[in-house]
Amino acid sequence: MFLFINPEKCTGCGLCELACSFQHENIFAPSLARISVLRRYKQGVFIPINCAQCEDPICETTCPLGAISRNLETGALEVNDDKCQGCKMCLLVCPLGGMGFNKKKVIAIKCDFCGGEPECIKFCPTGALEIIEDEQMVRIKKKKSLKRMAEVLASLAE
């Protein structure tokens, strides 16, 4: 599974952050969400940022205590709260900013797909978030690449 984010549909409402934090921490606190929305109000740009669930996750291999592992049922990388000692190595090495940190519990946090039914998707009013399979992602990428190629070719023809 893959959490597909379409920033063109995101309005920056933050409902995904609220749903996530409530699901995991039983409190509406965006700072405790496993998803965060990068907001650039002047430009009108809103980009949800989340764990990409990498095939070869550097967060998992970097963790000195083995606190990050893949859930074989959901395919999500998960942080074992009992093993995590809050060293933040995973935060430092994640190239996409997909890791977070719970200061109160002193542990790393990241998306775990809510056990297979992500709350962020349920509460996204614009459909900017959805779960897709790897094959769907390949088709989406190819379609975007072809569209961009057509735009480049059209601009060359002018």
PDB file of C-alpha atoms in Angstrom:
ATOM      1  CA  MET A   1       0.000   0.000   0.000  1.00  0.00           C
ATOM      2  CA  PHE A   2       1.004   3.574  -0.576  1.00  0.00           C
ATOM      3  CA  LEU A   3      -0.518   6.777   0.778  1.00  0.00           C
ATOM      4  CA  PHE A   4      -0.881   8.880  -2.350  1.00  0.00           C
ATOM      5  CA  ILE A   5      -0.884  12.615  -1.744  1.00  0.00           C
ATOM      6  CA  ASN A   6      -2.280  14.969  -4.370  1.00  0.00           C
ATOM      7  CA  PRO A   7      -1.161  18.464  -3.302  1.00  0.00           C
ATOM      8  CA  GLU A   8      -3.263  20.041  -6.058  1.00  0.00           C
ATOM      9  CA  LYS A   9      -6.374  18.990  -4.121  1.00  0.00           C
ATOM     10  CA  CYS A  10      -5.140  20.005  -0.650  1.00  0.00           C
ATOM     11  CA  THR A  11      -6.680  23.147   0.856  1.00  0.00           C
ATOM     12  CA  GLY A  12      -4.561  23.115   4.017  1.00  0.00           C
ATOM     13  CA  CYS A  13      -7.604  22.588   6.239  1.00  0.00           C
ATOM     14  CA  GLY A  14      -5.685  20.352   8.648  1.00  0.00           C
ATOM     15  CA  LEU A  15      -8.445  17.809   9.169  1.00  0.00           C
ATOM     16  CA  CYS A  16      -5.966  15.049   8.320  1.00  0.00           C
ATOM     17  CA  GLU A  17      -3.664  16.207  11.129  1.00  0.00           C
ATOM     18  CA  LEU A  18      -6.531  16.399  13.619  1.00  0.00           C
ATOM     19  CA  ALA A  19      -7.905  12.965  12.686  1.00  0.00           C
ATOM     20  CA  CYS A  20      -4.432  11.444  12.941  1.00  0.00           C
ATOM     21  CA  SER A  21      -3.561  12.942  16.311  1.00  0.00           C
ATOM     22  CA  PHE A  22      -6.932  11.959  17.752  1.00  0.00           C
ATOM     23  CA  GLN A  23      -6.594   8.401  16.434  1.00  0.00           C
ATOM     24  CA  HIS A  24      -3.121   7.936  17.921  1.00  0.00           C
ATOM     25  CA  GLU A  25      -3.057  10.216  20.968  1.00  0.00           C
ATOM     26  CA  ASN A  26      -6.756  10.766  21.766  1.00  0.00           C
ATOM     27  CA  ILE A  27      -6.239  14.528  21.497  1.00  0.00           C
ATOM     28  CA  PHE A  28      -6.672  17.071  18.700  1.00  0.00           C
ATOM     29  CA  ALA A  29      -3.058  18.238  18.429  1.00  0.00           C
ATOM     30  CA  PRO A  30      -1.530  18.638  14.948  1.00  0.00           C
ATOM     31  CA  SER A  31       1.961  18.524  16.486  1.00  0.00           C
ATOM     32  CA  LEU A  32       1.266  14.895  17.449  1.00  0.00           C
ATOM     33  CA  ALA A  33      -0.016  13.868  14.018  1.00  0.00           C
ATOM     34  CA  ARG A  34       1.890  11.422  11.839  1.00  0.00           C
ATOM     35  CA  ILE A  35       1.027  13.593   8.838  1.00  0.00           C
ATOM     36  CA  SER A  36       1.772  17.295   8.585  1.00  0.00           C
ATOM     37  CA  VAL A  37       0.676  19.905   6.096  1.00  0.00           C
ATOM     38  CA  LEU A  38       3.323  22.253   4.770  1.00  0.00           C
ATOM     39  CA  ARG A  39       1.488  25.555   4.358  1.00  0.00           C
ATOM     40  CA  ARG A  40       2.592  28.418   2.131  1.00  0.00           C
ATOM     41  CA  TYR A  41      -0.367  30.778   2.379  1.00  0.00           C
ATOM     42  CA  LYS A  42       1.039  33.552   0.177  1.00  0.00           C
ATOM     43  CA  GLN A  43       1.575  31.125  -2.687  1.00  0.00           C
ATOM     44  CA  GLY A  44      -1.607  29.170  -1.965  1.00  0.00           C
ATOM     45  CA  VAL A  45       0.383  25.956  -1.697  1.00  0.00           C
ATOM     46  CA  PHE A  46      -0.479  23.217   0.781  1.00  0.00           C
ATOM     47  CA  ILE A  47       1.406  19.920   0.755  1.00  0.00           C
ATOM     48  CA  PRO A  48       0.660  17.055   3.134  1.00  0.00           C
ATOM     49  CA  ILE A  49       3.900  15.365   4.184  1.00  0.00           C
ATOM     50  CA  ASN A  50       3.932  11.809   5.367  1.00  0.00           C
ATOM     51  CA  CYS A  51       6.106   8.718   5.553  1.00  0.00           C
ATOM     52  CA  ALA A  52       6.676   7.331   2.058  1.00  0.00           C
ATOM     53  CA  GLN A  53       6.993   3.767   3.410  1.00  0.00           C
ATOM     54  CA  CYS A  54      10.266   3.332   1.490  1.00  0.00           C
ATOM     55  CA  GLU A  55      11.205  -0.055   0.047  1.00  0.00           C
ATOM     56  CA  ASP A  56      14.673   0.216   1.600  1.00  0.00           C
ATOM     57  CA  PRO A  57      13.974   2.453   4.618  1.00  0.00           C
ATOM     58  CA  ILE A  58      17.000   4.285   5.963  1.00  0.00           C
ATOM     59  CA  CYS A  59      15.078   5.054   9.174  1.00  0.00           C
ATOM     60  CA  GLU A  60      14.801   1.336   9.907  1.00  0.00           C
ATOM     61  CA  THR A  61      18.451   0.544   9.189  1.00  0.00           C
ATOM     62  CA  THR A  62      19.678   3.594  11.120  1.00  0.00           C
ATOM     63  CA  CYS A  63      17.726   2.943  14.312  1.00  0.00           C
ATOM     64  CA  PRO A  64      20.321   1.617  16.787  1.00  0.00           C
ATOM     65  CA  LEU A  65      17.674  -0.214  18.831  1.00  0.00           C
ATOM     66  CA  GLY A  66      15.669  -1.802  16.022  1.00  0.00           C
ATOM     67  CA  ALA A  67      12.564   0.131  17.038  1.00  0.00           C
ATOM     68  CA  ILE A  68      11.361   0.552  13.438  1.00  0.00           C
ATOM     69  CA  SER A  69      10.090  -2.456  11.506  1.00  0.00           C
ATOM     70  CA  ARG A  70       7.623  -3.296   8.758  1.00  0.00           C
ATOM     71  CA  ASN A  71       4.200  -4.622   9.701  1.00  0.00           C
ATOM     72  CA  LEU A  72       3.780  -7.587   7.363  1.00  0.00           C
ATOM     73  CA  GLU A  73      -0.016  -7.282   7.438  1.00  0.00           C
ATOM     74  CA  THR A  74      -0.327  -3.624   6.440  1.00  0.00           C
ATOM     75  CA  GLY A  75       3.079  -3.098   4.832  1.00  0.00           C
ATOM     76  CA  ALA A  76       3.621   0.006   6.973  1.00  0.00           C
ATOM     77  CA  LEU A  77       6.836   0.785   8.780  1.00  0.00           C
ATOM     78  CA  GLU A  78       6.031   1.182  12.460  1.00  0.00           C
ATOM     79  CA  VAL A  79       7.828   2.506  15.525  1.00  0.00           C
ATOM     80  CA  ASN A  80       7.795   0.197  18.526  1.00  0.00           C
ATOM     81  CA  ASP A  81       7.180   2.630  21.400  1.00  0.00           C
ATOM     82  CA  ASP A  82       8.697   0.219  23.938  1.00  0.00           C
ATOM     83  CA  LYS A  83      12.005  -0.013  22.037  1.00  0.00           C
ATOM     84  CA  CYS A  84      12.340   3.634  20.960  1.00  0.00           C
ATOM     85  CA  GLN A  85      14.589   5.666  23.254  1.00  0.00           C
ATOM     86  CA  GLY A  86      14.082   9.003  21.480  1.00  0.00           C
ATOM     87  CA  CYS A  87      17.572   9.365  19.975  1.00  0.00           C
ATOM     88  CA  LYS A  88      16.054  11.020  16.853  1.00  0.00           C
ATOM     89  CA  MET A  89      18.453   9.302  14.440  1.00  0.00           C
ATOM     90  CA  CYS A  90      15.476   8.347  12.251  1.00  0.00           C
ATOM     91  CA  LEU A  91      14.380  11.997  12.086  1.00  0.00           C
ATOM     92  CA  LEU A  92      17.854  13.058  11.015  1.00  0.00           C
ATOM     93  CA  VAL A  93      18.175  10.523   8.193  1.00  0.00           C
ATOM     94  CA  CYS A  94      14.663  10.619   6.700  1.00  0.00           C
ATOM     95  CA  PRO A  95      15.090  12.468   3.388  1.00  0.00           C
ATOM     96  CA  LEU A  96      11.384  13.323   3.127  1.00  0.00           C
ATOM     97  CA  GLY A  97      10.619  14.570   6.624  1.00  0.00           C
ATOM     98  CA  GLY A  98       8.221  11.694   7.194  1.00  0.00           C
ATOM     99  CA  MET A  99       9.214  11.130  10.814  1.00  0.00           C
ATOM    100  CA  GLY A 100       7.894  13.093  13.764  1.00  0.00           C
ATOM    101  CA  PHE A 101       8.648  13.265  17.456  1.00  0.00           C
ATOM    102  CA  ASN A 102       6.399  13.115  20.509  1.00  0.00           C
ATOM    103  CA  LYS A 103       8.177  15.349  23.053  1.00  0.00           C
ATOM    104  CA  LYS A 104       5.943  14.258  25.911  1.00  0.00           C
ATOM    105  CA  LYS A 105       6.601  10.521  25.413  1.00  0.00           C
ATOM    106  CA  VAL A 106      10.136  11.126  24.050  1.00  0.00           C
ATOM    107  CA  ILE A 107       9.646   8.772  21.102  1.00  0.00           C
ATOM    108  CA  ALA A 108       9.727   8.966  17.321  1.00  0.00           C
ATOM    109  CA  ILE A 109       6.359   8.833  15.559  1.00  0.00           C
ATOM    110  CA  LYS A 110       5.411   8.062  11.972  1.00  0.00           C
ATOM    111  CA  CYS A 111       2.495   6.928   9.871  1.00  0.00           C
ATOM    112  CA  ASP A 112       1.451   3.335  10.478  1.00  0.00           C
ATOM    113  CA  PHE A 113      -1.603   3.416   8.178  1.00  0.00           C
ATOM    114  CA  CYS A 114      -3.765   3.276  11.337  1.00  0.00           C
ATOM    115  CA  GLY A 115      -3.647  -0.498  11.161  1.00  0.00           C
ATOM    116  CA  GLY A 116      -4.789  -0.502   7.528  1.00  0.00           C
ATOM    117  CA  GLU A 117      -7.536   2.129   7.618  1.00  0.00           C
ATOM    118  CA  PRO A 118      -5.930   5.586   7.712  1.00  0.00           C
ATOM    119  CA  GLU A 119      -8.048   8.152   9.518  1.00  0.00           C
ATOM    120  CA  CYS A 120      -6.520  11.026   7.533  1.00  0.00           C
ATOM    121  CA  ILE A 121      -8.101   9.687   4.344  1.00  0.00           C
ATOM    122  CA  LYS A 122     -11.525   9.318   5.955  1.00  0.00           C
ATOM    123  CA  PHE A 123     -11.565  12.985   6.990  1.00  0.00           C
ATOM    124  CA  CYS A 124      -9.969  14.606   3.929  1.00  0.00           C
ATOM    125  CA  PRO A 125     -12.841  16.597   2.378  1.00  0.00           C
ATOM    126  CA  THR A 126     -11.166  17.109  -1.018  1.00  0.00           C
ATOM    127  CA  GLY A 127      -9.784  13.633  -1.715  1.00  0.00           C
ATOM    128  CA  ALA A 128      -6.179  14.853  -1.584  1.00  0.00           C
ATOM    129  CA  LEU A 129      -5.239  11.648   0.262  1.00  0.00           C
ATOM    130  CA  GLU A 130      -5.883   8.083  -0.830  1.00  0.00           C
ATOM    131  CA  ILE A 131      -4.442   4.611  -0.436  1.00  0.00           C
ATOM    132  CA  ILE A 132      -3.279   3.081  -3.684  1.00  0.00           C
ATOM    133  CA  GLU A 133      -1.337  -0.003  -4.686  1.00  0.00           C
ATOM    134  CA  ASP A 134       2.163   0.173  -6.164  1.00  0.00           C
ATOM    135  CA  GLU A 135       0.878  -0.592  -9.669  1.00  0.00           C
ATOM    136  CA  GLN A 136      -1.527   2.359  -9.495  1.00  0.00           C
ATOM    137  CA  MET A 137       1.350   4.619  -8.492  1.00  0.00           C
ATOM    138  CA  VAL A 138       3.348   3.557 -11.547  1.00  0.00           C
ATOM    139  CA  ARG A 139       0.381   4.394 -13.816  1.00  0.00           C
ATOM    140  CA  ILE A 140      -0.085   7.801 -12.150  1.00  0.00           C
ATOM    141  CA  LYS A 141       3.620   8.618 -12.552  1.00  0.00           C
ATOM    142  CA  LYS A 142       3.598   7.582 -16.212  1.00  0.00           C
ATOM    143  CA  LYS A 143       0.487   9.643 -16.895  1.00  0.00           C
ATOM    144  CA  LYS A 144       2.055  12.732 -15.280  1.00  0.00           C
ATOM    145  CA  SER A 145       5.286  12.201 -17.203  1.00  0.00           C
ATOM    146  CA  LEU A 146       3.429  11.889 -20.500  1.00  0.00           C
ATOM    147  CA  LYS A 147       1.426  15.029 -19.750  1.00  0.00           C
ATOM    148  CA  ARG A 148       4.595  16.955 -18.926  1.00  0.00           C
ATOM    149  CA  MET A 149       6.307  15.627 -22.058  1.00  0.00           C
ATOM    150  CA  ALA A 150       3.355  16.772 -24.183  1.00  0.00           C
ATOM    151  CA  GLU A 151       3.591  20.250 -22.602  1.00  0.00           C
ATOM    152  CA  VAL A 152       7.317  20.459 -23.343  1.00  0.00           C
ATOM    153  CA  LEU A 153       6.837  19.291 -26.933  1.00  0.00           C
ATOM    154  CA  ALA A 154       3.995  21.794 -27.433  1.00  0.00           C
ATOM    155  CA  SER A 155       6.169  24.629 -26.154  1.00  0.00           C
ATOM    156  CA  LEU A 156       8.961  23.600 -28.548  1.00  0.00           C
ATOM    157  CA  ALA A 157       6.541  23.678 -31.486  1.00  0.00           C
ATOM    158  CA  GLU A 158       5.657  27.349 -30.822  1.00  0.00           C
TER     159      GLU A 158
END
